[in-house]
Amino acid sequence: MTIARAPQQERSRLTRERLLSSCIDVLARDGWAAATVAAVAENAGVSRGAAQHHFPTREALITAALEQMFDELTTSASARPGGLPAPGPDRIRAVVERAVAIYTGTEFKAALQVWAAAASDPTLRELILPMEEKFARAAHRMTVLALDPTGEDERVHRLAQVTLDLARGLGLADTLSDDSARRALVVATWSDQLVEVLGDR
Amino acid sequence: MTIARAPQQERSRLTRERLLSSCIDVLARDGWAAATVAAVAENAGVSRGAAQHHFPTREALITAALEQMFDELTTSASARPGGLPAPGPDRIRAVVERAVAIYTGTEFKAALQVWAAAASDPTLRELILPMEEKFARAAHRMTVLALDPTGEDERVHRLAQVTLDLARGLGLADTLSDDSARRALVVATWSDQLVEVLGDR
């Protein structure tokens, strides 16, 4: 029995993941109001019955999708410095680009829809504030440690905040139109600043 | 007749302004979907009939409110450098604070709701993109000229972009919870950077 059930559980897990990922896509592309169980199921190519088996209500689906979304944002923010260039200007530039990448992906565009909805929905705000704070801490920690492995330089802590707030602003500017050319110049200007201040680390 | 009609025209103009200002408040506080003619009229203390006389459809109301909203953003962004301290570090700090103030007011919170709605609404996007671009140009121009009256220093142009993108990111961070304490540190860090780079101007 255990052997026979395993593939079905696996299929069920995969269906759930497809629905969550579809929910994030629908939020980012079509907005908060459009992310219903039916629309998310259709977008995922999953039957409405199967979707409702996993998520009986829109609230259950949205809550699970938000957890997944912030988990993914936190995971990409927590990437080990392993993939970065050796200490020096190239590493600083890579750290800034990594921060900006977090805020220009699908998860951020979905998160923006959720933030806009949460502005007038205290229950939703209570739900996402702890997730948002956990993600912000992870992003800050990753940025600090990539620039200063000791994590003890107060100046680096502050410059990492500036980097992430700038990245958030660039992410917002990218939601209406393709802002990549202008963004590249802003990223280069800020990276040059950081290189000048932090020197050869 | 002209004399008798003038006060009525004035009343009509004031009612229209109250409705537009109310629409921006409702957008910022209650979100995109909530900004109906009826809700905006009630919030303004204007009868529904009078509101519909000015704005027969939601689309007419929203379009006029967006024009007003971006006009106000553009006006606050275009403020003459007159009110700023004399050239030097204090002036640089005041310029950064002015930029951040633009993105932490009611108009920005309303604009955020509109941007979120426009992400999935091409018609709305076409409507607001030119307004948004006009505002962005005015904000950039004001920031550049306050830092460099000649407007010719390329480096100042780039640093003004960084300042405004950072301000936008800080504005977004302020929509979920009061972020003023953290924001003050980020503003101080970036202002110190600018003072160091630009020196005594």
Coordinates of C-alpha atoms in Angstrom, one line a residue:
Chain A
M1 CA 0.0 0.0 0.0
T2 CA 2.7 2.4 0.9
I3 CA 4.5 1.8 -2.4
A4 CA 1.3 2.2 -4.4
R5 CA 0.4 5.5 -2.6
A6 CA 3.7 7.2 -2.9
P7 CA 3.3 8.3 -6.6
Q8 CA -0.1 9.7 -5.8
Q9 CA 1.2 11.7 -2.9
E10 CA 4.0 13.0 -5.1
R11 CA 1.4 14.0 -7.8
S12 CA -0.6 15.7 -5.2
R13 CA 2.4 17.6 -4.0
L14 CA 3.3 18.6 -7.5
T15 CA -0.2 19.8 -8.2
R16 CA -0.1 21.9 -5.0
E17 CA 3.2 23.5 -6.1
R18 CA 1.9 24.2 -9.6
L19 CA -1.2 26.0 -8.1
L20 CA 1.0 28.1 -5.8
S21 CA 3.4 29.1 -8.5
S22 CA 0.4 29.8 -10.8
C23 CA -1.1 32.0 -8.1
I24 CA 2.0 34.1 -7.9
D25 CA 2.0 34.5 -11.7
V26 CA -1.6 35.5 -11.8
L27 CA -1.1 38.0 -9.0
A28 CA 1.9 39.6 -10.8
R29 CA 0.2 39.6 -14.2
D30 CA -3.5 40.2 -13.6
G31 CA -3.5 41.8 -10.1
W32 CA -5.0 41.0 -6.7
A33 CA -8.7 40.8 -7.6
A34 CA -8.1 38.4 -10.5
A35 CA -6.3 35.8 -8.3
T36 CA -9.3 33.5 -7.7
V37 CA -9.1 29.7 -7.2
A38 CA -10.8 29.2 -10.6
A39 CA -8.5 31.6 -12.5
V40 CA -5.4 30.2 -10.8
A41 CA -6.5 26.6 -11.5
E42 CA -7.1 27.4 -15.2
N43 CA -3.8 29.2 -15.5
A44 CA -2.1 26.1 -14.0
G45 CA -3.9 23.7 -16.2
V46 CA -5.4 22.0 -13.1
S47 CA -9.1 21.1 -12.9
R48 CA -11.2 23.3 -10.6
G49 CA -12.2 20.3 -8.5
A50 CA -8.6 19.4 -7.9
A51 CA -7.7 23.0 -7.1
Q52 CA -10.6 23.2 -4.6
H53 CA -9.4 19.9 -3.0
H54 CA -6.1 21.6 -2.2
F55 CA -7.5 25.1 -1.5
P56 CA -11.2 25.1 -0.5
T57 CA -11.2 28.9 -0.3
R58 CA -9.5 31.8 -2.0
E59 CA -8.1 32.8 1.4
A60 CA -6.4 29.4 1.9
L61 CA -4.9 29.7 -1.6
I62 CA -3.7 33.3 -1.2
T63 CA -2.2 32.6 2.2
A64 CA -0.3 29.6 1.0
A65 CA 0.9 31.5 -2.1
L66 CA 2.1 34.4 0.0
E67 CA 4.1 32.1 2.3
Q68 CA 5.6 30.5 -0.8
M69 CA 6.3 33.9 -2.4
F70 CA 8.0 35.4 0.6
D71 CA 9.9 32.1 1.2
E72 CA 11.2 32.4 -2.4
L73 CA 12.1 36.0 -1.9
T74 CA 13.9 35.1 1.4
T75 CA 15.7 32.2 -0.2
S76 CA 17.0 34.3 -3.1
A77 CA 18.0 37.0 -0.6
S78 CA 19.8 34.4 1.5
A79 CA 22.0 33.0 -1.3
R80 CA 25.4 32.2 0.1
P81 CA 28.2 34.6 -1.1
G82 CA 29.7 31.5 -2.8
G83 CA 28.7 32.6 -6.3
L84 CA 30.2 36.1 -5.9
P85 CA 33.5 37.3 -7.4
A86 CA 36.5 37.6 -5.0
P87 CA 36.5 40.7 -2.8
G88 CA 37.0 43.9 -4.7
P89 CA 35.0 46.2 -7.1
D90 CA 33.6 43.3 -9.1
R91 CA 32.2 41.7 -6.0
I92 CA 30.6 45.0 -4.9
R93 CA 29.0 45.4 -8.3
A94 CA 27.7 41.8 -8.2
V95 CA 26.2 42.4 -4.7
V96 CA 24.3 45.5 -6.0
E97 CA 23.1 43.6 -9.0
R98 CA 21.9 40.7 -6.9
A99 CA 19.9 43.0 -4.7
V100 CA 18.3 44.7 -7.7
A101 CA 17.5 41.3 -9.2
I102 CA 15.4 40.4 -6.1
Y103 CA 13.2 43.4 -6.6
T104 CA 12.7 43.1 -10.4
G105 CA 11.4 39.5 -10.6
T106 CA 7.9 38.0 -10.7
E107 CA 7.7 37.6 -6.9
F108 CA 8.3 41.3 -6.4
K109 CA 5.6 42.2 -8.9
A110 CA 3.2 39.8 -7.1
A111 CA 4.2 41.3 -3.7
L112 CA 3.5 44.8 -5.0
Q113 CA -0.1 43.7 -5.7
V114 CA -0.4 42.2 -2.2
W115 CA 1.1 45.4 -0.6
A116 CA -1.4 47.6 -2.5
A117 CA -4.3 45.3 -1.4
A118 CA -3.0 45.3 2.2
A119 CA -2.9 49.1 2.4
S120 CA -6.7 48.9 2.9
D121 CA -7.0 45.4 4.5
P122 CA -5.7 45.2 8.1
T123 CA -6.1 41.4 8.2
L124 CA -4.0 40.9 5.2
R125 CA -1.5 43.4 6.5
E126 CA -1.2 41.5 9.8
L127 CA -0.7 38.3 7.8
I128 CA 2.1 39.6 5.6
L129 CA 4.0 42.0 7.9
P130 CA 5.9 39.2 9.7
M131 CA 6.7 37.5 6.3
E132 CA 7.9 40.9 4.9
E133 CA 10.1 41.6 7.9
K134 CA 11.7 38.1 7.8
F135 CA 12.5 38.7 4.1
A136 CA 13.8 42.2 4.7
R137 CA 16.1 40.9 7.5
A138 CA 17.4 38.1 5.2
A139 CA 18.1 40.5 2.3
H140 CA 19.9 42.9 4.6
R141 CA 22.0 40.1 6.2
M142 CA 23.0 38.7 2.8
T143 CA 24.0 42.1 1.5
V144 CA 26.0 43.0 4.7
L145 CA 27.9 39.6 4.8
A146 CA 28.7 39.7 1.1
L147 CA 30.4 43.1 1.6
D148 CA 31.9 42.5 5.1
P149 CA 32.2 38.8 6.2
T150 CA 32.7 40.0 9.9
G151 CA 29.3 41.7 9.8
E152 CA 30.6 44.2 12.3
D153 CA 31.2 47.4 10.2
E154 CA 28.3 49.7 11.1
R155 CA 28.8 51.7 7.9
V156 CA 28.3 48.6 5.8
H157 CA 25.0 47.9 7.6
R158 CA 23.8 51.4 6.7
L159 CA 25.1 51.2 3.1
A160 CA 23.3 47.8 2.7
Q161 CA 20.1 49.5 3.7
V162 CA 20.6 52.2 1.1
T163 CA 21.3 49.5 -1.5
L164 CA 18.1 47.6 -0.7
D165 CA 15.9 50.7 -0.6
L166 CA 17.3 51.8 -3.9
A167 CA 16.7 48.3 -5.3
R168 CA 13.1 48.5 -4.1
G169 CA 12.6 51.9 -5.8
L170 CA 14.1 50.5 -9.1
G171 CA 11.7 47.5 -8.8
L172 CA 8.7 49.8 -8.5
A173 CA 9.9 51.9 -11.5
D174 CA 10.0 48.7 -13.6
T175 CA 6.4 47.7 -13.1
L176 CA 4.9 50.1 -15.6
S177 CA 7.4 50.0 -18.4
D178 CA 10.7 48.3 -19.2
D179 CA 13.1 50.5 -17.2
S180 CA 16.2 48.3 -17.8
A181 CA 18.4 50.8 -19.7
R182 CA 17.9 53.6 -17.1
R183 CA 18.2 51.1 -14.3
A184 CA 21.6 50.0 -15.5
L185 CA 23.0 53.5 -15.3
V186 CA 21.6 54.0 -11.7
V187 CA 23.0 50.6 -10.6
A188 CA 26.4 51.6 -12.1
T189 CA 26.4 55.0 -10.4
W190 CA 25.5 53.5 -7.0
S191 CA 28.1 50.7 -7.4
D192 CA 30.8 53.2 -8.2
Q193 CA 29.9 55.1 -5.0
L194 CA 30.1 51.9 -3.0
V195 CA 33.4 50.9 -4.5
E196 CA 34.8 54.4 -3.7
V197 CA 33.6 54.2 -0.1
L198 CA 34.4 50.6 0.7
G199 CA 37.6 50.3 -1.3
D200 CA 39.0 46.9 -2.0
R201 CA 36.8 44.6 0.1
Chain B
M1 CA -26.8 87.7 -14.8
T2 CA -23.1 87.4 -14.9
I3 CA -22.8 88.7 -11.4
A4 CA -25.5 86.4 -10.1
R5 CA -24.0 83.3 -11.8
A6 CA -20.5 83.9 -10.6
P7 CA -20.9 82.5 -7.0
Q8 CA -22.7 79.4 -8.4
Q9 CA -19.8 78.7 -10.8
E10 CA -17.4 79.2 -7.9
R11 CA -19.4 76.7 -5.8
S12 CA -19.4 74.3 -8.7
R13 CA -15.6 74.6 -9.1
L14 CA -15.1 74.0 -5.3
T15 CA -17.4 71.0 -5.4
R16 CA -15.4 69.5 -8.3
E17 CA -12.1 70.2 -6.4
R18 CA -13.5 68.5 -3.2
L19 CA -14.5 65.5 -5.2
L20 CA -11.0 65.2 -6.8
S21 CA -9.2 65.6 -3.5
S22 CA -11.6 63.1 -1.9
C23 CA -10.9 60.6 -4.8
I24 CA -7.2 60.8 -4.1
D25 CA -7.8 60.2 -0.4
V26 CA -10.1 57.2 -1.0
L27 CA -7.6 55.7 -3.4
A28 CA -4.7 56.1 -0.9
R29 CA -6.7 54.8 2.0
D30 CA -9.1 52.2 0.6
G31 CA -7.5 51.1 -2.6
W32 CA -8.4 51.1 -6.3
A33 CA -11.6 49.1 -6.3
A34 CA -13.1 51.2 -3.5
A35 CA -12.8 54.5 -5.4
T36 CA -16.4 54.6 -6.9
V37 CA -18.3 57.8 -7.6
A38 CA -20.7 57.0 -4.7
A39 CA -17.9 56.3 -2.1
V40 CA -15.9 59.4 -3.2
A41 CA -19.0 61.6 -3.0
E42 CA -19.8 60.3 0.5
N43 CA -16.3 60.8 1.7
A44 CA -16.4 64.4 0.3
G45 CA -19.8 65.1 1.9
V46 CA -21.2 65.8 -1.5
S47 CA -24.6 64.4 -2.7
R48 CA -24.4 61.5 -5.1
G49 CA -26.5 63.5 -7.6
A50 CA -24.1 66.5 -7.5
A51 CA -21.1 64.1 -7.9
Q52 CA -22.7 62.5 -10.9
H53 CA -23.4 65.9 -12.4
H54 CA -19.6 66.5 -12.4
F55 CA -18.5 63.0 -13.1
P56 CA -21.1 60.8 -14.9
T57 CA -18.9 57.7 -14.8
R58 CA -16.2 56.3 -12.5
E59 CA -13.8 56.5 -15.5
A60 CA -14.4 60.3 -15.8
L61 CA -13.8 60.8 -12.0
I62 CA -10.7 58.6 -11.9
T63 CA -9.2 60.2 -15.0
A64 CA -9.7 63.7 -13.6
A65 CA -8.3 62.6 -10.2
L66 CA -5.2 61.1 -11.8
E67 CA -4.5 64.3 -13.7
Q68 CA -4.9 66.3 -10.5
M69 CA -2.8 63.8 -8.5
F70 CA 0.1 63.9 -11.0
D71 CA -0.2 67.7 -11.3
E72 CA 0.2 67.9 -7.6
L73 CA 3.1 65.5 -7.6
T74 CA 4.7 67.5 -10.4
T75 CA 4.1 70.8 -8.7
S76 CA 5.7 69.7 -5.4
A77 CA 8.5 68.2 -7.4
S78 CA 9.0 71.5 -9.3
A79 CA 9.2 73.7 -6.2
R80 CA 11.7 76.4 -6.8
P81 CA 15.0 76.1 -4.9
G82 CA 14.0 79.3 -3.1
G83 CA 13.1 77.7 0.2
L84 CA 16.4 75.7 0.4
P85 CA 19.4 76.6 2.6
A86 CA 22.4 78.3 1.0
P87 CA 24.7 75.9 -1.0
G88 CA 26.6 73.5 1.2
P89 CA 25.9 70.3 3.2
D90 CA 22.6 71.6 4.7
R91 CA 21.2 72.3 1.2
I92 CA 22.2 68.8 0.0
R93 CA 20.4 67.3 3.0
A94 CA 17.3 69.4 2.4
V95 CA 17.2 68.3 -1.3
V96 CA 17.3 64.7 -0.3
E97 CA 14.5 65.3 2.3
R98 CA 12.4 67.1 -0.2
A99 CA 12.7 64.2 -2.7
V100 CA 11.7 61.7 0.0
A101 CA 8.8 63.8 1.1
I102 CA 7.3 63.6 -2.5
Y103 CA 7.2 59.8 -2.2
T104 CA 5.8 59.5 1.3
G105 CA 2.7 61.6 1.0
T106 CA -0.9 60.8 0.2
E107 CA -0.5 61.4 -3.5
F108 CA 2.2 58.7 -3.7
K109 CA 0.1 56.2 -1.8
A110 CA -2.8 56.9 -4.2
A111 CA -0.3 56.6 -7.2
L112 CA 0.8 53.2 -5.8
Q113 CA -2.8 51.9 -6.0
V114 CA -3.0 53.2 -9.5
W115 CA 0.3 51.6 -10.6
A116 CA -0.8 48.3 -9.1
A117 CA -4.1 48.4 -11.0
A118 CA -2.3 49.6 -14.2
A119 CA -0.1 46.5 -14.1
S120 CA -3.0 44.4 -15.5
D121 CA -4.9 47.2 -17.3
P122 CA -3.2 48.4 -20.6
T123 CA -5.7 51.2 -21.1
L124 CA -5.0 52.6 -17.6
R125 CA -1.3 52.2 -18.3
E126 CA -1.5 54.2 -21.5
L127 CA -3.4 56.9 -19.6
I128 CA -0.9 57.3 -16.8
L129 CA 2.5 56.7 -18.4
P130 CA 2.7 60.2 -19.9
M131 CA 1.6 61.7 -16.6
E132 CA 4.2 59.6 -14.7
E133 CA 6.9 60.5 -17.2
K134 CA 6.2 64.3 -16.9
F135 CA 6.3 64.0 -13.1
A136 CA 9.5 62.0 -13.2
R137 CA 11.2 64.6 -15.4
A138 CA 10.0 67.5 -13.2
A139 CA 11.3 65.7 -10.0
H140 CA 14.7 65.0 -11.7
R141 CA 15.0 68.5 -13.0
M142 CA 14.2 70.0 -9.6
T143 CA 16.7 67.8 -7.9
V144 CA 19.5 68.5 -10.4
L145 CA 19.0 72.3 -10.4
A146 CA 18.9 72.4 -6.6
L147 CA 22.3 70.7 -6.5
D148 CA 23.9 72.3 -9.5
P149 CA 22.2 75.5 -10.9
T150 CA 24.1 75.2 -14.2
G151 CA 22.4 71.8 -14.7
E152 CA 25.5 70.7 -16.7
D153 CA 27.3 68.3 -14.4
E154 CA 26.6 64.8 -15.7
R155 CA 27.5 63.3 -12.3
V156 CA 24.9 65.4 -10.6
H157 CA 22.3 64.1 -13.1
R158 CA 23.2 60.5 -12.2
L159 CA 23.2 61.2 -8.5
A160 CA 19.8 62.8 -8.7
Q161 CA 18.5 59.7 -10.3
V162 CA 19.9 57.6 -7.5
T163 CA 18.3 60.0 -5.0
L164 CA 14.9 59.7 -6.6
D165 CA 14.9 55.9 -7.0
L166 CA 16.0 55.6 -3.3
A167 CA 13.1 58.0 -2.4
R168 CA 10.7 55.8 -4.3
G169 CA 11.9 52.7 -2.5
L170 CA 11.5 54.4 0.9
G171 CA 8.0 55.5 -0.1
L172 CA 7.1 51.9 -0.9
A173 CA 8.5 50.7 2.4
D174 CA 6.3 53.2 4.2
T175 CA 3.0 51.9 2.9
L176 CA 2.7 48.9 5.1
S177 CA 3.9 50.3 8.4
D178 CA 5.4 53.5 9.8
D179 CA 9.0 53.3 8.6
S180 CA 10.1 56.8 9.7
A181 CA 12.8 55.9 12.2
R182 CA 14.6 53.5 9.8
R183 CA 14.0 55.9 6.9
A184 CA 15.7 58.8 8.8
L185 CA 18.9 56.7 9.1
V186 CA 18.9 55.8 5.4
V187 CA 18.3 59.4 4.4
A188 CA 21.2 60.5 6.6
T189 CA 23.5 57.9 5.2
W190 CA 22.7 58.9 1.6
S191 CA 22.9 62.6 2.4
D192 CA 26.4 62.1 3.9
Q193 CA 27.4 60.3 0.8
L194 CA 26.2 63.1 -1.4
V195 CA 27.9 65.7 0.8
E196 CA 31.2 63.8 0.5
V197 CA 31.0 63.5 -3.3
L198 CA 29.6 66.9 -4.1
G199 CA 31.5 68.9 -1.5
D200 CA 30.5 72.4 -0.7
R201 CA 27.9 73.1 -3.4

